[in-house]
Amino acid sequence: MSGTYNYGYLDESTKRMIRRTILKAIAIPGYQVPFGGREMPMPYGWGTGGIQLTATLISPEDTLKVIDQGADDTTNAVSIRQFFCKVANAKTTEVTADATIIQTRHRIPETPLTEDQILVYQVPIPEPMRFIEPSEVETKTMHALEEYGVMRVKLYEDIARFGQIATSYDYPVIVNDRYLTNPSPIPKFDNPKMHMNPALQLFGAGREKRIHAIPPYTKVESLDFDDHPFEIQQWDESCAICGCQDSFLDEVVIDEEGNRTFICSDTDYCRLNLEKQGKESVDFVAFQKQQSGAE
Amino acid sequence: MLHLDEKPILEVKDVSKLYAENKGCQQVSFELYAGEVLGIVGESGSGKSTLLKLLSGQLASDNGEVLYIDREANLHSLFEMPISDQRKLLRTEWGVVHQHPSDGLRMNISAGGNIGERLMAIGERHYGDIREESIEWMASVELAADRVDDKPSQFSGGMQQRLQIAKNLVTKPRLVFMDEPTGGLDVSVQAKFLDLLRRLVIELKVAVIFVTHDLGVARLLADRLLVMRHSQVVEQGLTDQILDDPQHAYTQLLVSSIVR
C-alpha cells in the first residue's frame, strides 16, 4: 500500500459522512439521500459513486469482487479492482460466494447472495422520473407526496410505440411499498433478484451525489400494467460455453465474418457451471479462437 | 347555466395578492355555481392572471379565503389544506388549461400519454382501458384518432390547445381554469375552438373560470363576467347585462372599444 493515501483512499471524516448517509439510506429504503460526494481519481461515469461506497465500507478483512456487465475481466472491473488493490491492499476474488463486498456495474450476480455480503451498485442517474420531469424540485415533491402516476406514462409510451414494455434495463421499482427507485442500469432480468434479497444493496451516484439503499429482505416490486404484467428477458439459445439456460446471455461476435453467439454475462457463474460438468474453464479469447477454428 | 337552488361550489372571499400598490389583485369576492362559466376580463396588467393563479393554487395569497365544495359535498379551504390534497384536487376535480400549450402538455410524450397521465395519476393500471379512453377523448376534441401516438410538438397550435382540453377533461373535473385559452390561435381556428369548448362545457356541466382580454370570446363563452382594472374588480354581473348595459366607466370604455 502506498504511503501517500489514507487506507481506502478517502480520509476518515469523509468515510464517517458517507457511513452516516448509508445509515439514513437504509433507514428509508429507496429514498435518495444526498451526500457530499468527493472528487475521485477517475471521471464521472466510471463508477465514482460506487467506488466511494466501497472505499468507505472496505476493511482489511474484506474480500472484494468487482464486475462490469457481469464480467470480472472487463475494463471497468479491472481498473476498479486494481484501484482497491493499490489504495486498500484489498483481497480480491472472482468467486461470488467468496466475496464480502461486490461492486457491480449493470448486473446482479447469478449466484444467490447471502446475509454476509454487500452489493454496491454504480448509478448514473438515480432519479427514475428525470426523463419525464426535468425539475428536481418537482420530482422531490412527487416523491414526498408519493405521486408516481407519471412513471407509468413512460411505460405507456413503450407499449404504444413497441407493443410491449420495451424498457429492458434500469426498470423502475417500488421499494418497501413506498419509494419509486431506479435500480441502476441492470437488465430487468435481475429485478426479481432485488426482491427479498438477503444481502444489503447500496446504490451510489457520484455525479448526482445521492445514495440509496435496499436493506436485506425488503420488498421490491417492478412497475407494470394489469394487462401488461412485468416480464423478464428470455432466450431461445443457451450459453455457448457452459450450456446453461437460466442465466442472462450476452450476444457476442465470434469471428471477423460477424457470426454471433450467446454466452453467459456472468463469467463467474459460467466458470462454476463448467466446473460442475468437470470441464476446464475457458476464457473468452480462447473461446473465440475455438469457435472460428471450428468453422 | 345557473342553478340558483344549489349552493355555490366555489366561494371566493376577499382574496388579495399584491406585488406593489394596485399591482396584482385585491379584495376579490365572488361565488361560482356548478356548471357556470365565469369570464374574467380586463386590460393587460389588471390582475386577471394573478387572480386565476391564486384560485388554482399556483400562487400563495396575502389574505382571503377560497372555499370549495367537492363532489362528495366536503368543504375544502384552498389556502389551508395540505399541499398533497391541493395537488390531488388539481388532478381530479379541477383542471388547468394554460395559455401556452407547452406549459400544460408534455411535448415529448405522445398525445395518448398526455391524456392518460391524469388517469394513471389517480390509479388507473390497465393499459387497454387508458388507451381506449385516450382515443375517445381525442375524438371528443375533434382530433383524429390515428394521431394518438404522435407527439404534441407535431400538432398545430389549435390541435395542441384541444389536446390540453382533453388532457384536463379526462378525469371529468367539475371546475376548469383557463388562462387566455384562445390567445395563440388565429380567428377561424379560434371560432371552431370556442364552439367545441361551449359544447363540452354544456355536455359535461363543468364549471369554468377563464381569463381573456377578448370581449368577443367572453360573450360567446361566459354566463357571467368579472371586469378587472388596477387589481380590483370594478364590475360583475351577467354577461349580456355587462356588455349591453355597462355601468362602470371603464367597462363602458371597454365595450365601446370593440371593433364592429
PDB file of C-alpha atoms in Angstrom, chain A residues 8-261:
ATOM      1  CA  GLY A   8      -9.174   3.103   1.277  1.00  0.00           C
ATOM      2  CA  TYR A   9      -8.203   6.405  -0.418  1.00  0.00           C
ATOM      3  CA  LEU A  10     -10.869   8.530   1.330  1.00  0.00           C
ATOM      4  CA  ASP A  11      -9.986  10.333   4.559  1.00  0.00           C
ATOM      5  CA  GLU A  12     -11.675   9.180   7.756  1.00  0.00           C
ATOM      6  CA  SER A  13     -14.051  12.131   8.123  1.00  0.00           C
ATOM      7  CA  THR A  14     -15.339  11.595   4.596  1.00  0.00           C
ATOM      8  CA  LYS A  15     -15.921   7.930   5.404  1.00  0.00           C
ATOM      9  CA  ARG A  16     -17.858   8.930   8.524  1.00  0.00           C
ATOM     10  CA  MET A  17     -20.029  11.246   6.457  1.00  0.00           C
ATOM     11  CA  ILE A  18     -20.724   8.527   3.898  1.00  0.00           C
ATOM     12  CA  ARG A  19     -21.443   5.947   6.621  1.00  0.00           C
ATOM     13  CA  ARG A  20     -23.988   8.309   8.159  1.00  0.00           C
ATOM     14  CA  THR A  21     -25.564   8.712   4.723  1.00  0.00           C
ATOM     15  CA  ILE A  22     -25.662   4.930   4.304  1.00  0.00           C
ATOM     16  CA  LEU A  23     -27.402   4.547   7.667  1.00  0.00           C
ATOM     17  CA  LYS A  24     -30.026   7.069   6.674  1.00  0.00           C
ATOM     18  CA  ALA A  25     -30.482   5.387   3.294  1.00  0.00           C
ATOM     19  CA  ILE A  26     -31.007   2.025   4.983  1.00  0.00           C
ATOM     20  CA  ALA A  27     -33.499   3.572   7.390  1.00  0.00           C
ATOM     21  CA  ILE A  28     -35.585   4.900   4.486  1.00  0.00           C
ATOM     22  CA  PRO A  29     -35.439   2.145   1.848  1.00  0.00           C
ATOM     23  CA  GLY A  30     -35.344   3.506  -1.690  1.00  0.00           C
ATOM     24  CA  TYR A  31     -35.062   7.169  -0.662  1.00  0.00           C
ATOM     25  CA  GLN A  32     -32.257   9.119  -2.331  1.00  0.00           C
ATOM     26  CA  VAL A  33     -30.081  10.630   0.392  1.00  0.00           C
ATOM     27  CA  PRO A  34     -27.780  13.474  -0.679  1.00  0.00           C
ATOM     28  CA  PHE A  35     -24.146  13.236   0.378  1.00  0.00           C
ATOM     29  CA  GLY A  36     -21.003  15.296  -0.057  1.00  0.00           C
ATOM     30  CA  GLY A  37     -19.607  13.377  -2.985  1.00  0.00           C
ATOM     31  CA  ARG A  38     -15.842  13.721  -3.354  1.00  0.00           C
ATOM     32  CA  GLU A  39     -13.648  14.052  -6.390  1.00  0.00           C
ATOM     33  CA  MET A  40     -12.271  10.626  -7.226  1.00  0.00           C
ATOM     34  CA  PRO A  41      -9.202   9.973  -9.366  1.00  0.00           C
ATOM     35  CA  MET A  42     -11.377   8.950 -12.315  1.00  0.00           C
ATOM     36  CA  PRO A  43     -14.104  10.636 -14.315  1.00  0.00           C
ATOM     37  CA  TYR A  44     -17.817  10.647 -13.508  1.00  0.00           C
ATOM     38  CA  GLY A  45     -19.492   7.776 -15.291  1.00  0.00           C
ATOM     39  CA  TRP A  46     -16.756   5.353 -14.287  1.00  0.00           C
ATOM     40  CA  GLY A  47     -18.451   4.407 -11.057  1.00  0.00           C
ATOM     41  CA  THR A  48     -17.298   7.160  -8.710  1.00  0.00           C
ATOM     42  CA  GLY A  49     -20.425   6.753  -6.563  1.00  0.00           C
ATOM     43  CA  GLY A  50     -19.935   3.031  -6.138  1.00  0.00           C
ATOM     44  CA  ILE A  51     -16.218   3.476  -5.516  1.00  0.00           C
ATOM     45  CA  GLN A  52     -16.867   5.949  -2.697  1.00  0.00           C
ATOM     46  CA  LEU A  53     -19.250   3.459  -1.085  1.00  0.00           C
ATOM     47  CA  THR A  54     -16.783   0.599  -1.406  1.00  0.00           C
ATOM     48  CA  ALA A  55     -13.904   2.756  -0.155  1.00  0.00           C
ATOM     49  CA  THR A  56     -15.979   3.607   2.913  1.00  0.00           C
ATOM     50  CA  LEU A  57     -17.068   0.041   3.627  1.00  0.00           C
ATOM     51  CA  ILE A  58     -13.864  -1.850   2.917  1.00  0.00           C
ATOM     52  CA  SER A  59     -11.648  -3.101   5.753  1.00  0.00           C
ATOM     53  CA  PRO A  60      -8.550  -5.343   5.715  1.00  0.00           C
ATOM     54  CA  GLU A  61     -10.770  -8.370   6.477  1.00  0.00           C
ATOM     55  CA  ASP A  62     -12.906  -7.849   3.378  1.00  0.00           C
ATOM     56  CA  THR A  63     -12.725  -9.671   0.090  1.00  0.00           C
ATOM     57  CA  LEU A  64     -13.729  -7.618  -2.921  1.00  0.00           C
ATOM     58  CA  LYS A  65     -15.254  -8.696  -6.210  1.00  0.00           C
ATOM     59  CA  VAL A  66     -15.772  -6.170  -8.993  1.00  0.00           C
ATOM     60  CA  ILE A  67     -17.904  -6.853 -12.053  1.00  0.00           C
ATOM     61  CA  ASP A  68     -18.776  -4.857 -15.130  1.00  0.00           C
ATOM     62  CA  GLN A  69     -21.748  -6.205 -17.129  1.00  0.00           C
ATOM     63  CA  GLY A  70     -21.394  -9.431 -15.119  1.00  0.00           C
ATOM     64  CA  ALA A  71     -17.783  -9.994 -16.150  1.00  0.00           C
ATOM     65  CA  ASP A  72     -14.717  -9.802 -13.923  1.00  0.00           C
ATOM     66  CA  ASP A  73     -12.344  -9.196 -16.831  1.00  0.00           C
ATOM     67  CA  THR A  74     -13.802  -6.084 -18.487  1.00  0.00           C
ATOM     68  CA  THR A  75     -12.168  -2.661 -18.412  1.00  0.00           C
ATOM     69  CA  ASN A  76     -14.205  -1.000 -15.699  1.00  0.00           C
ATOM     70  CA  ALA A  77     -13.979  -4.025 -13.400  1.00  0.00           C
ATOM     71  CA  VAL A  78     -10.241  -4.458 -13.904  1.00  0.00           C
ATOM     72  CA  SER A  79      -9.424  -0.811 -13.257  1.00  0.00           C
ATOM     73  CA  ILE A  80     -11.576  -0.545 -10.128  1.00  0.00           C
ATOM     74  CA  ARG A  81     -10.169  -3.809  -8.751  1.00  0.00           C
ATOM     75  CA  GLN A  82      -6.642  -2.521  -9.321  1.00  0.00           C
ATOM     76  CA  PHE A  83      -7.546   0.763  -7.664  1.00  0.00           C
ATOM     77  CA  PHE A  84      -8.590  -1.008  -4.468  1.00  0.00           C
ATOM     78  CA  CYS A  85      -5.568  -3.330  -4.597  1.00  0.00           C
ATOM     79  CA  LYS A  86      -3.457  -0.203  -4.576  1.00  0.00           C
ATOM     80  CA  VAL A  87      -5.239   2.036  -2.067  1.00  0.00           C
ATOM     81  CA  ALA A  88      -6.712  -0.576   0.299  1.00  0.00           C
ATOM     82  CA  ASN A  89      -4.416  -3.500  -0.206  1.00  0.00           C
ATOM     83  CA  ALA A  90      -7.664  -5.342  -0.866  1.00  0.00           C
ATOM     84  CA  LYS A  91      -8.034  -9.083  -1.090  1.00  0.00           C
ATOM     85  CA  THR A  92      -9.886  -9.675  -4.336  1.00  0.00           C
ATOM     86  CA  THR A  93     -11.748 -12.611  -5.799  1.00  0.00           C
ATOM     87  CA  GLU A  94     -13.732 -13.522  -8.863  1.00  0.00           C
ATOM     88  CA  VAL A  95     -15.810 -16.081  -6.965  1.00  0.00           C
ATOM     89  CA  THR A  96     -19.153 -14.571  -5.998  1.00  0.00           C
ATOM     90  CA  ALA A  97     -19.574 -16.751  -2.899  1.00  0.00           C
ATOM     91  CA  ASP A  98     -16.139 -15.771  -1.525  1.00  0.00           C
ATOM     92  CA  ALA A  99     -16.695 -12.008  -1.721  1.00  0.00           C
ATOM     93  CA  THR A 100     -17.885  -9.863   1.186  1.00  0.00           C
ATOM     94  CA  ILE A 101     -18.297  -6.731  -0.941  1.00  0.00           C
ATOM     95  CA  ILE A 102     -19.308  -6.931  -4.581  1.00  0.00           C
ATOM     96  CA  GLN A 103     -19.141  -3.735  -6.587  1.00  0.00           C
ATOM     97  CA  THR A 104     -21.178  -4.029  -9.744  1.00  0.00           C
ATOM     98  CA  ARG A 105     -21.841  -2.149 -12.919  1.00  0.00           C
ATOM     99  CA  HIS A 106     -25.087  -3.232 -14.593  1.00  0.00           C
ATOM    100  CA  ARG A 107     -25.612  -6.770 -13.214  1.00  0.00           C
ATOM    101  CA  ILE A 108     -26.546  -8.735 -10.118  1.00  0.00           C
ATOM    102  CA  PRO A 109     -24.523 -11.976  -9.904  1.00  0.00           C
ATOM    103  CA  GLU A 110     -26.430 -15.151 -10.819  1.00  0.00           C
ATOM    104  CA  THR A 111     -25.165 -16.957  -7.708  1.00  0.00           C
ATOM    105  CA  PRO A 112     -27.614 -16.118  -4.886  1.00  0.00           C
ATOM    106  CA  LEU A 113     -26.175 -13.664  -2.352  1.00  0.00           C
ATOM    107  CA  THR A 114     -26.056 -14.172   1.413  1.00  0.00           C
ATOM    108  CA  GLU A 115     -26.605 -12.067   4.525  1.00  0.00           C
ATOM    109  CA  ASP A 116     -22.834 -11.586   4.880  1.00  0.00           C
ATOM    110  CA  GLN A 117     -22.491  -9.819   1.566  1.00  0.00           C
ATOM    111  CA  ILE A 118     -22.955  -6.222   0.428  1.00  0.00           C
ATOM    112  CA  LEU A 119     -23.762  -5.411  -3.188  1.00  0.00           C
ATOM    113  CA  VAL A 120     -22.598  -1.937  -4.279  1.00  0.00           C
ATOM    114  CA  TYR A 121     -24.153  -0.540  -7.457  1.00  0.00           C
ATOM    115  CA  GLN A 122     -22.734   2.221  -9.635  1.00  0.00           C
ATOM    116  CA  VAL A 123     -25.594   4.557 -10.519  1.00  0.00           C
ATOM    117  CA  PRO A 124     -25.521   7.088 -13.368  1.00  0.00           C
ATOM    118  CA  ILE A 125     -28.959   8.698 -12.850  1.00  0.00           C
ATOM    119  CA  PRO A 126     -30.669   7.959  -9.532  1.00  0.00           C
ATOM    120  CA  GLU A 127     -33.936   9.767 -10.328  1.00  0.00           C
ATOM    121  CA  PRO A 128     -36.382   7.493 -12.183  1.00  0.00           C
ATOM    122  CA  MET A 129     -38.651  10.357 -13.224  1.00  0.00           C
ATOM    123  CA  ARG A 130     -35.879  12.568 -14.578  1.00  0.00           C
ATOM    124  CA  PHE A 131     -36.577  11.965 -18.277  1.00  0.00           C
ATOM    125  CA  ILE A 132     -40.226  12.857 -17.883  1.00  0.00           C
ATOM    126  CA  GLU A 133     -39.954  15.595 -15.269  1.00  0.00           C
ATOM    127  CA  PRO A 134     -36.780  17.662 -15.618  1.00  0.00           C
ATOM    128  CA  SER A 135     -37.330  19.727 -12.462  1.00  0.00           C
ATOM    129  CA  GLU A 136     -35.614  18.426  -9.315  1.00  0.00           C
ATOM    130  CA  VAL A 137     -37.981  20.487  -7.133  1.00  0.00           C
ATOM    131  CA  GLU A 138     -40.953  18.822  -8.797  1.00  0.00           C
ATOM    132  CA  THR A 139     -39.579  15.249  -8.605  1.00  0.00           C
ATOM    133  CA  LYS A 140     -38.734  15.742  -4.918  1.00  0.00           C
ATOM    134  CA  THR A 141     -42.289  16.919  -4.280  1.00  0.00           C
ATOM    135  CA  MET A 142     -43.609  13.930  -6.203  1.00  0.00           C
ATOM    136  CA  HIS A 143     -41.534  11.577  -4.037  1.00  0.00           C
ATOM    137  CA  ALA A 144     -42.688  13.309  -0.867  1.00  0.00           C
ATOM    138  CA  LEU A 145     -46.349  13.033  -1.865  1.00  0.00           C
ATOM    139  CA  GLU A 146     -45.965   9.581  -3.447  1.00  0.00           C
ATOM    140  CA  GLU A 147     -47.249  10.840  -6.800  1.00  0.00           C
ATOM    141  CA  TYR A 148     -45.875   8.212  -9.132  1.00  0.00           C
ATOM    142  CA  GLY A 149     -48.505   8.176 -11.883  1.00  0.00           C
ATOM    143  CA  VAL A 150     -46.125   9.908 -14.258  1.00  0.00           C
ATOM    144  CA  MET A 151     -43.751   6.926 -14.186  1.00  0.00           C
ATOM    145  CA  ARG A 152     -46.398   4.770 -15.793  1.00  0.00           C
ATOM    146  CA  VAL A 153     -46.610   7.330 -18.606  1.00  0.00           C
ATOM    147  CA  LYS A 154     -43.177   6.110 -19.693  1.00  0.00           C
ATOM    148  CA  LEU A 155     -44.345   2.504 -19.698  1.00  0.00           C
ATOM    149  CA  TYR A 156     -47.495   3.605 -21.565  1.00  0.00           C
ATOM    150  CA  GLU A 157     -45.307   5.202 -24.234  1.00  0.00           C
ATOM    151  CA  ASP A 158     -43.353   1.948 -24.557  1.00  0.00           C
ATOM    152  CA  ILE A 159     -46.456  -0.123 -25.197  1.00  0.00           C
ATOM    153  CA  ALA A 160     -47.957   2.487 -27.543  1.00  0.00           C
ATOM    154  CA  ARG A 161     -44.792   2.537 -29.653  1.00  0.00           C
ATOM    155  CA  PHE A 162     -43.465  -1.008 -29.416  1.00  0.00           C
ATOM    156  CA  GLY A 163     -46.493  -3.073 -28.412  1.00  0.00           C
ATOM    157  CA  GLN A 164     -44.843  -4.096 -25.161  1.00  0.00           C
ATOM    158  CA  ILE A 165     -42.927  -2.587 -22.251  1.00  0.00           C
ATOM    159  CA  ALA A 166     -39.666  -2.056 -24.104  1.00  0.00           C
ATOM    160  CA  THR A 167     -37.766  -0.708 -21.100  1.00  0.00           C
ATOM    161  CA  SER A 168     -35.274  -3.524 -20.604  1.00  0.00           C
ATOM    162  CA  TYR A 169     -32.802  -2.030 -18.146  1.00  0.00           C
ATOM    163  CA  ASP A 170     -32.998   0.438 -15.258  1.00  0.00           C
ATOM    164  CA  TYR A 171     -36.579  -0.766 -14.908  1.00  0.00           C
ATOM    165  CA  PRO A 172     -38.337   1.310 -12.206  1.00  0.00           C
ATOM    166  CA  VAL A 173     -39.284  -0.377  -8.941  1.00  0.00           C
ATOM    167  CA  ILE A 174     -41.226   0.488  -5.795  1.00  0.00           C
ATOM    168  CA  VAL A 175     -39.144  -0.283  -2.711  1.00  0.00           C
ATOM    169  CA  ASN A 176     -40.856  -1.326   0.508  1.00  0.00           C
ATOM    170  CA  ASP A 177     -44.266  -0.187  -0.826  1.00  0.00           C
ATOM    171  CA  ARG A 178     -43.147   3.422  -0.737  1.00  0.00           C
ATOM    172  CA  TYR A 179     -40.314   4.939  -2.792  1.00  0.00           C
ATOM    173  CA  LEU A 180     -40.050   4.802  -6.547  1.00  0.00           C
ATOM    174  CA  THR A 181     -36.450   3.850  -7.255  1.00  0.00           C
ATOM    175  CA  ASN A 182     -34.076   3.349 -10.155  1.00  0.00           C
ATOM    176  CA  PRO A 183     -32.174   0.082  -9.801  1.00  0.00           C
ATOM    177  CA  SER A 184     -29.210   1.476 -11.829  1.00  0.00           C
ATOM    178  CA  PRO A 185     -28.970   0.118 -15.367  1.00  0.00           C
ATOM    179  CA  ILE A 186     -29.216  -3.575 -14.505  1.00  0.00           C
ATOM    180  CA  PRO A 187     -31.273  -5.601 -17.012  1.00  0.00           C
ATOM    181  CA  LYS A 188     -34.851  -6.154 -15.868  1.00  0.00           C
ATOM    182  CA  PHE A 189     -33.846  -9.826 -15.810  1.00  0.00           C
ATOM    183  CA  ASP A 190     -32.197  -9.005 -12.469  1.00  0.00           C
ATOM    184  CA  ASN A 191     -35.127  -7.065 -10.965  1.00  0.00           C
ATOM    185  CA  PRO A 192     -36.692 -10.113  -9.261  1.00  0.00           C
ATOM    186  CA  LYS A 193     -33.341 -10.802  -7.551  1.00  0.00           C
ATOM    187  CA  MET A 194     -33.600  -7.497  -5.651  1.00  0.00           C
ATOM    188  CA  HIS A 195     -36.832  -8.615  -4.009  1.00  0.00           C
ATOM    189  CA  MET A 196     -36.260 -10.057  -0.503  1.00  0.00           C
ATOM    190  CA  ASN A 197     -32.544 -10.383  -1.182  1.00  0.00           C
ATOM    191  CA  PRO A 198     -30.603 -11.419   1.985  1.00  0.00           C
ATOM    192  CA  ALA A 199     -27.708  -9.106   1.054  1.00  0.00           C
ATOM    193  CA  LEU A 200     -27.578  -5.363   1.687  1.00  0.00           C
ATOM    194  CA  GLN A 201     -27.857  -3.457  -1.594  1.00  0.00           C
ATOM    195  CA  LEU A 202     -26.304   0.023  -1.761  1.00  0.00           C
ATOM    196  CA  PHE A 203     -26.530   2.424  -4.687  1.00  0.00           C
ATOM    197  CA  GLY A 204     -24.040   5.254  -5.195  1.00  0.00           C
ATOM    198  CA  ALA A 205     -24.439   8.053  -7.738  1.00  0.00           C
ATOM    199  CA  GLY A 206     -21.201  10.054  -7.875  1.00  0.00           C
ATOM    200  CA  ARG A 207     -22.165  12.841 -10.243  1.00  0.00           C
ATOM    201  CA  GLU A 208     -25.597  13.375  -8.708  1.00  0.00           C
ATOM    202  CA  LYS A 209     -24.223  12.871  -5.177  1.00  0.00           C
ATOM    203  CA  ARG A 210     -27.007  10.593  -3.977  1.00  0.00           C
ATOM    204  CA  ILE A 211     -27.002   7.305  -2.097  1.00  0.00           C
ATOM    205  CA  HIS A 212     -29.976   4.988  -1.800  1.00  0.00           C
ATOM    206  CA  ALA A 213     -30.309   1.525  -0.314  1.00  0.00           C
ATOM    207  CA  ILE A 214     -32.383  -1.624  -0.316  1.00  0.00           C
ATOM    208  CA  PRO A 215     -31.908  -3.282   3.085  1.00  0.00           C
ATOM    209  CA  PRO A 216     -31.848  -7.091   3.327  1.00  0.00           C
ATOM    210  CA  TYR A 217     -35.214  -8.825   2.961  1.00  0.00           C
ATOM    211  CA  THR A 218     -37.026  -5.794   1.569  1.00  0.00           C
ATOM    212  CA  LYS A 219     -39.986  -5.913  -0.779  1.00  0.00           C
ATOM    213  CA  VAL A 220     -39.083  -4.692  -4.277  1.00  0.00           C
ATOM    214  CA  GLU A 221     -41.840  -4.501  -6.842  1.00  0.00           C
ATOM    215  CA  SER A 222     -41.418  -3.739 -10.551  1.00  0.00           C
ATOM    216  CA  LEU A 223     -43.989  -1.335 -12.035  1.00  0.00           C
ATOM    217  CA  ASP A 224     -46.357  -2.667 -14.686  1.00  0.00           C
ATOM    218  CA  PHE A 225     -49.909  -2.573 -16.050  1.00  0.00           C
ATOM    219  CA  ASP A 226     -52.649  -5.068 -15.190  1.00  0.00           C
ATOM    220  CA  ASP A 227     -52.873  -6.139 -18.828  1.00  0.00           C
ATOM    221  CA  HIS A 228     -49.116  -5.879 -19.467  1.00  0.00           C
ATOM    222  CA  PRO A 229     -47.502  -7.565 -16.465  1.00  0.00           C
ATOM    223  CA  PHE A 230     -43.789  -7.299 -15.700  1.00  0.00           C
ATOM    224  CA  GLU A 231     -41.759  -9.877 -17.609  1.00  0.00           C
ATOM    225  CA  ILE A 232     -38.042 -10.685 -17.709  1.00  0.00           C
ATOM    226  CA  GLN A 233     -35.983 -11.362 -20.818  1.00  0.00           C
ATOM    227  CA  GLN A 234     -35.912 -14.911 -22.184  1.00  0.00           C
ATOM    228  CA  TRP A 235     -33.696 -16.601 -24.752  1.00  0.00           C
ATOM    229  CA  ASP A 236     -34.220 -19.495 -27.110  1.00  0.00           C
ATOM    230  CA  GLU A 237     -30.459 -20.052 -27.053  1.00  0.00           C
ATOM    231  CA  SER A 238     -28.316 -21.430 -24.261  1.00  0.00           C
ATOM    232  CA  CYS A 239     -24.788 -20.349 -23.302  1.00  0.00           C
ATOM    233  CA  ALA A 240     -22.297 -21.490 -25.972  1.00  0.00           C
ATOM    234  CA  ILE A 241     -19.612 -22.050 -23.328  1.00  0.00           C
ATOM    235  CA  CYS A 242     -21.338 -23.761 -20.401  1.00  0.00           C
ATOM    236  CA  GLY A 243     -24.700 -24.659 -21.956  1.00  0.00           C
ATOM    237  CA  CYS A 244     -26.806 -23.218 -19.137  1.00  0.00           C
ATOM    238  CA  GLN A 245     -30.273 -21.850 -19.902  1.00  0.00           C
ATOM    239  CA  ASP A 246     -31.114 -19.927 -16.770  1.00  0.00           C
ATOM    240  CA  SER A 247     -28.624 -17.062 -16.854  1.00  0.00           C
ATOM    241  CA  PHE A 248     -28.570 -13.659 -18.571  1.00  0.00           C
ATOM    242  CA  LEU A 249     -26.976 -14.094 -22.005  1.00  0.00           C
ATOM    243  CA  ASP A 250     -24.821 -11.635 -23.957  1.00  0.00           C
ATOM    244  CA  GLU A 251     -24.811 -11.758 -27.728  1.00  0.00           C
ATOM    245  CA  VAL A 252     -21.169 -11.668 -28.868  1.00  0.00           C
ATOM    246  CA  VAL A 253     -19.391 -11.552 -32.206  1.00  0.00           C
ATOM    247  CA  ILE A 254     -17.077 -14.564 -32.532  1.00  0.00           C
ATOM    248  CA  ASP A 255     -15.224 -14.040 -35.805  1.00  0.00           C
ATOM    249  CA  GLU A 256     -14.402 -11.492 -38.455  1.00  0.00           C
ATOM    250  CA  GLU A 257     -17.343 -12.564 -40.620  1.00  0.00           C
ATOM    251  CA  GLY A 258     -19.670 -11.173 -37.976  1.00  0.00           C
ATOM    252  CA  ASN A 259     -21.042 -14.521 -36.810  1.00  0.00           C
ATOM    253  CA  ARG A 260     -22.606 -14.279 -33.411  1.00  0.00           C
ATOM    254  CA  THR A 261     -23.410 -16.479 -30.491  1.00  0.00           C
TER     255      THR A 261
END
